[in-house]
Structure formats: C-alpha cells, structure tokens
Amino acid sequence: MLRVLVVGAGLTGSLCAALLRRTVAGPLHLALWDKAGDAGGRMITANSPQNPRCTADLGAQYITCTPHYAEKHREFYEELLAHGVLVPLTSPIEGMMVKEGDCNFVAPQGISSIIKHYLKESGAEVFFKQRVTQINLRNNVWEVSKETGSPEQFDLVILTMPAPQILELQGDIVNYVPSDS
C-alpha cells in the first residue's frame, strides 16, 4: 500500500490530498499533518468563544473568480457551489473593485469550510499539532520526524507549508531543496 504524507492543512494541502484520493487507483494510506490546532492555514475561520455562531475569517473573506479561472478551474467551483460551501456574493463590499466578468463568492460556514470540505473528500487521517522537524531518505523510504513522537515512514511526502518553514527543515531533505548559495 502506498503511504503518502501531506504536510500542511491549508488550501493547497487539503486540495492536494483530495486530488490524490481521486486519482490514485490502488490502495492508499493518506496522512495529513499540520502544526496548527485546526485546518485552514492562511484561510482560517475563528469562532467567538461566547457565541459559536459568530465567526470571523482571518484570511480571505471572499473568493474572486476571474473568467480565466472560471474556465480553468470550473469543476472546483461547481463542486463547492453544489455542496453549498460557496455561494455567490450578493451584497456589495465597500471599497471592493469589481471587474467585468468576475464573479465573487463567500463561504457561509467560514472560509476554512473550503479546506474542511477537501479534507473530508480526501479521507486522509488528519493530525494537528504535528510540527515536522526533519525528513530523511532511508532505503528509498522517507522517514519523517516531528517535535513529539517517533519518526514515521512514507513512500511520498508532499510539503505544502510556506517556503520559510520548508527551509527550516533538517535532514536529507536539505539536499533536495534548492538554495541561493
């Protein structure tokens, strides 16, 4: 069985995991680790401790779909609209520049609901508060260490965290990351 680790539970990591699940024909063990306590990365939704129905999107508040992206990524928009994850933005936002042909969408359950939708679609085992510290290649298998717990082995590791975090990683992985020096 192919063992795959996706590091980062933001939009890129969650969509990557969902696409892997859809395209890998054989058995797949798919894990997703993130250093944070919840999914979303830079598209996180915060809930009020006093009223869980009161939310604030701390990244993007709406999604703009240009005609180019509408054509290129149509199936993603259709899927998110069909599941009610996105709905058309019908109210004007002060200061928002609207270009001809653009469509704007909001996520009624918060912007991180997009990420959570793709995580669910992926069927991945999702683990939060898992900060990757080191990645080594051992006998054609990637051994991944985190701050706590024993190292785990994977056939494939996909890093979707921000570049500065990738550059902080230790181990053999540094031989595979280009440097400016």
mmCIF file of C-alpha atoms in Angstrom:
data_model
loop_
_atom_site.group_PDB
_atom_site.id
_atom_site.type_symbol
_atom_site.label_atom_id
_atom_site.label_comp_id
_atom_site.label_asym_id
_atom_site.label_seq_id
_atom_site.Cartn_x
_atom_site.Cartn_y
_atom_site.Cartn_z
ATOM 1 C CA MET A 1 0.000 0.000 0.000
ATOM 2 C CA LEU A 2 1.321 3.423 -0.961
ATOM 3 C CA ARG A 3 1.914 5.579 2.147
ATOM 4 C CA VAL A 4 1.674 9.326 1.477
ATOM 5 C CA LEU A 5 2.124 12.229 3.887
ATOM 6 C CA VAL A 6 0.898 15.724 3.046
ATOM 7 C CA VAL A 7 2.363 18.367 5.347
ATOM 8 C CA GLY A 8 0.118 21.420 5.718
ATOM 9 C CA ALA A 9 -3.660 21.592 6.208
ATOM 10 C CA GLY A 10 -4.302 24.755 4.235
ATOM 11 C CA LEU A 11 -5.959 25.047 0.845
ATOM 12 C CA THR A 12 -3.020 23.559 -1.078
ATOM 13 C CA GLY A 13 -2.581 20.589 1.266
ATOM 14 C CA SER A 14 -6.286 19.759 1.513
ATOM 15 C CA LEU A 15 -6.887 20.022 -2.228
ATOM 16 C CA CYS A 16 -3.734 18.021 -2.957
ATOM 17 C CA ALA A 17 -4.935 15.269 -0.613
ATOM 18 C CA ALA A 18 -8.393 15.215 -2.233
ATOM 19 C CA LEU A 19 -6.908 15.049 -5.733
ATOM 20 C CA LEU A 20 -4.565 12.232 -4.688
ATOM 21 C CA ARG A 21 -7.507 10.251 -3.340
ATOM 22 C CA ARG A 22 -9.402 10.757 -6.601
ATOM 23 C CA THR A 23 -6.520 9.806 -8.896
ATOM 24 C CA VAL A 24 -4.595 7.013 -7.152
ATOM 25 C CA ALA A 25 -6.123 3.773 -8.366
ATOM 26 C CA GLY A 26 -4.653 1.352 -5.853
ATOM 27 C CA PRO A 27 -4.711 1.170 -2.061
ATOM 28 C CA LEU A 28 -3.569 4.415 -0.454
ATOM 29 C CA HIS A 29 -2.725 5.328 3.127
ATOM 30 C CA LEU A 30 -3.044 9.109 3.151
ATOM 31 C CA ALA A 31 -1.990 11.143 6.201
ATOM 32 C CA LEU A 32 -2.034 14.904 6.619
ATOM 33 C CA TRP A 33 -0.100 16.695 9.365
ATOM 34 C CA ASP A 34 -0.277 20.334 10.373
ATOM 35 C CA LYS A 35 1.478 22.259 13.121
ATOM 36 C CA ALA A 36 -1.656 24.270 13.931
ATOM 37 C CA GLY A 37 -4.599 23.149 16.019
ATOM 38 C CA ASP A 38 -7.131 23.307 13.166
ATOM 39 C CA ALA A 39 -7.380 23.263 9.389
ATOM 40 C CA GLY A 40 -7.189 26.365 7.256
ATOM 41 C CA GLY A 41 -3.630 27.613 7.102
ATOM 42 C CA ARG A 42 -3.899 31.179 5.823
ATOM 43 C CA MET A 43 -7.627 30.722 5.229
ATOM 44 C CA ILE A 44 -8.745 30.152 8.806
ATOM 45 C CA THR A 45 -12.088 30.952 10.375
ATOM 46 C CA ALA A 46 -12.163 31.921 14.051
ATOM 47 C CA ASN A 47 -15.202 31.308 16.250
ATOM 48 C CA SER A 48 -16.186 33.569 19.131
ATOM 49 C CA PRO A 49 -15.759 31.800 22.495
ATOM 50 C CA GLN A 50 -19.008 33.432 23.672
ATOM 51 C CA ASN A 51 -21.097 32.636 20.580
ATOM 52 C CA PRO A 52 -20.012 29.801 18.236
ATOM 53 C CA ARG A 53 -22.360 31.177 15.543
ATOM 54 C CA CYS A 54 -20.263 34.349 15.440
ATOM 55 C CA THR A 55 -17.287 33.799 13.126
ATOM 56 C CA ALA A 56 -14.557 35.869 11.514
ATOM 57 C CA ASP A 57 -12.478 34.889 8.510
ATOM 58 C CA LEU A 58 -8.863 35.729 9.298
ATOM 59 C CA GLY A 59 -7.583 35.242 5.751
ATOM 60 C CA ALA A 60 -9.625 35.697 2.622
ATOM 61 C CA GLN A 61 -13.157 36.951 3.232
ATOM 62 C CA TYR A 62 -14.371 36.206 -0.285
ATOM 63 C CA ILE A 63 -13.197 34.428 -3.425
ATOM 64 C CA THR A 64 -12.959 36.220 -6.768
ATOM 65 C CA CYS A 65 -13.309 34.046 -9.840
ATOM 66 C CA THR A 66 -11.981 35.671 -13.000
ATOM 67 C CA PRO A 67 -13.171 34.430 -16.410
ATOM 68 C CA HIS A 68 -9.776 32.719 -16.897
ATOM 69 C CA TYR A 69 -10.043 30.856 -13.568
ATOM 70 C CA ALA A 70 -13.724 30.101 -14.156
ATOM 71 C CA GLU A 71 -12.746 28.191 -17.276
ATOM 72 C CA LYS A 72 -9.556 26.606 -15.919
ATOM 73 C CA HIS A 73 -10.972 25.501 -12.547
ATOM 74 C CA ARG A 74 -14.650 25.098 -13.383
ATOM 75 C CA GLU A 75 -15.019 21.665 -11.725
ATOM 76 C CA PHE A 76 -13.757 23.013 -8.380
ATOM 77 C CA TYR A 77 -16.162 25.950 -8.363
ATOM 78 C CA GLU A 78 -19.058 23.718 -9.450
ATOM 79 C CA GLU A 79 -18.282 21.205 -6.706
ATOM 80 C CA LEU A 80 -18.051 23.844 -3.967
ATOM 81 C CA LEU A 81 -21.256 25.557 -5.159
ATOM 82 C CA ALA A 82 -23.135 22.229 -5.406
ATOM 83 C CA HIS A 83 -22.186 21.362 -1.809
ATOM 84 C CA GLY A 84 -23.129 24.829 -0.521
ATOM 85 C CA VAL A 85 -19.542 25.501 0.559
ATOM 86 C CA LEU A 86 -19.517 28.595 -1.663
ATOM 87 C CA VAL A 87 -22.421 30.864 -2.574
ATOM 88 C CA PRO A 88 -22.462 33.943 -4.803
ATOM 89 C CA LEU A 89 -21.633 37.207 -3.044
ATOM 90 C CA THR A 90 -24.750 39.313 -3.486
ATOM 91 C CA SER A 91 -24.032 42.289 -1.217
ATOM 92 C CA PRO A 92 -21.555 44.985 -2.131
ATOM 93 C CA ILE A 93 -18.418 45.399 -0.040
ATOM 94 C CA GLU A 94 -17.196 48.923 0.496
ATOM 95 C CA GLY A 95 -14.034 49.583 -1.495
ATOM 96 C CA MET A 96 -14.247 46.336 -3.480
ATOM 97 C CA MET A 97 -13.137 46.694 -7.097
ATOM 98 C CA VAL A 98 -15.383 44.686 -9.394
ATOM 99 C CA LYS A 99 -14.083 43.919 -12.861
ATOM 100 C CA GLU A 100 -16.319 42.954 -15.744
ATOM 101 C CA GLY A 101 -16.745 39.189 -15.948
ATOM 102 C CA ASP A 102 -15.555 38.492 -12.396
ATOM 103 C CA CYS A 103 -17.757 36.514 -10.002
ATOM 104 C CA ASN A 104 -17.341 36.773 -6.240
ATOM 105 C CA PHE A 105 -18.229 34.054 -3.754
ATOM 106 C CA VAL A 106 -18.392 33.726 0.013
ATOM 107 C CA ALA A 107 -18.322 30.685 2.263
ATOM 108 C CA PRO A 108 -21.363 30.845 4.598
ATOM 109 C CA GLN A 109 -19.714 28.492 7.128
ATOM 110 C CA GLY A 110 -16.443 30.428 7.032
ATOM 111 C CA ILE A 111 -13.595 30.379 4.544
ATOM 112 C CA SER A 112 -11.949 27.394 6.259
ATOM 113 C CA SER A 113 -15.010 25.324 5.265
ATOM 114 C CA ILE A 114 -13.405 25.072 1.806
ATOM 115 C CA ILE A 115 -10.378 23.371 3.354
ATOM 116 C CA LYS A 116 -12.546 21.159 5.561
ATOM 117 C CA HIS A 117 -14.581 20.096 2.519
ATOM 118 C CA TYR A 118 -11.466 18.899 0.704
ATOM 119 C CA LEU A 119 -10.077 17.211 3.813
ATOM 120 C CA LYS A 120 -13.300 15.248 4.128
ATOM 121 C CA GLU A 121 -13.205 14.351 0.421
ATOM 122 C CA SER A 122 -9.612 13.140 0.792
ATOM 123 C CA GLY A 123 -10.406 10.613 3.504
ATOM 124 C CA ALA A 124 -6.969 11.378 4.939
ATOM 125 C CA GLU A 125 -6.068 10.742 8.536
ATOM 126 C CA VAL A 126 -5.614 14.316 9.740
ATOM 127 C CA PHE A 127 -3.349 15.090 12.688
ATOM 128 C CA PHE A 128 -2.994 18.573 14.144
ATOM 129 C CA LYS A 129 -0.203 19.920 16.348
ATOM 130 C CA GLN A 130 2.288 17.826 14.387
ATOM 131 C CA ARG A 131 5.276 20.040 13.575
ATOM 132 C CA VAL A 132 7.650 18.323 11.139
ATOM 133 C CA THR A 133 11.289 18.916 12.079
ATOM 134 C CA GLN A 134 13.330 16.509 9.968
ATOM 135 C CA ILE A 135 12.984 14.404 6.821
ATOM 136 C CA ASN A 136 15.496 11.721 5.841
ATOM 137 C CA LEU A 137 15.642 9.260 2.966
ATOM 138 C CA ARG A 138 16.291 5.751 4.350
ATOM 139 C CA ASN A 139 16.295 2.769 1.947
ATOM 140 C CA ASN A 140 14.076 4.593 -0.587
ATOM 141 C CA VAL A 141 11.548 5.499 2.122
ATOM 142 C CA TRP A 142 11.091 8.941 3.675
ATOM 143 C CA GLU A 143 11.461 8.961 7.446
ATOM 144 C CA VAL A 144 9.655 11.979 8.883
ATOM 145 C CA SER A 145 10.344 13.245 12.398
ATOM 146 C CA LYS A 146 8.182 15.657 14.326
ATOM 147 C CA GLU A 147 8.622 17.514 17.612
ATOM 148 C CA THR A 148 6.894 14.752 19.569
ATOM 149 C CA GLY A 149 6.560 11.036 18.982
ATOM 150 C CA SER A 150 8.522 8.533 16.946
ATOM 151 C CA PRO A 151 9.533 9.095 13.314
ATOM 152 C CA GLU A 152 7.172 7.630 10.707
ATOM 153 C CA GLN A 153 7.894 6.284 7.239
ATOM 154 C CA PHE A 154 6.243 7.246 3.965
ATOM 155 C CA ASP A 155 6.749 6.439 0.295
ATOM 156 C CA LEU A 156 5.971 10.017 -0.677
ATOM 157 C CA VAL A 157 5.998 13.299 1.263
ATOM 158 C CA ILE A 158 4.342 16.423 -0.127
ATOM 159 C CA LEU A 159 5.271 19.705 1.545
ATOM 160 C CA THR A 160 2.640 22.436 1.225
ATOM 161 C CA MET A 161 3.706 24.698 4.057
ATOM 162 C CA PRO A 162 5.205 28.165 3.442
ATOM 163 C CA ALA A 163 8.746 28.234 1.996
ATOM 164 C CA PRO A 164 10.368 29.670 5.170
ATOM 165 C CA GLN A 165 9.109 26.637 7.113
ATOM 166 C CA ILE A 166 10.441 24.254 4.451
ATOM 167 C CA LEU A 167 13.853 25.937 4.697
ATOM 168 C CA GLU A 168 13.895 25.281 8.471
ATOM 169 C CA LEU A 169 13.620 21.507 7.989
ATOM 170 C CA GLN A 170 16.612 19.334 8.875
ATOM 171 C CA GLY A 171 17.872 16.062 7.482
ATOM 172 C CA ASP A 172 18.416 14.768 3.954
ATOM 173 C CA ILE A 173 15.606 16.966 2.664
ATOM 174 C CA VAL A 174 18.055 19.899 2.541
ATOM 175 C CA ASN A 175 19.780 18.126 -0.373
ATOM 176 C CA TYR A 176 16.545 18.300 -2.368
ATOM 177 C CA VAL A 177 15.631 21.937 -1.669
ATOM 178 C CA PRO A 178 17.343 24.437 -3.982
ATOM 179 C CA SER A 179 19.334 27.172 -2.271
ATOM 180 C CA ASP A 180 20.510 30.582 -3.430
ATOM 181 C CA SER A 181 24.118 29.995 -2.325
#
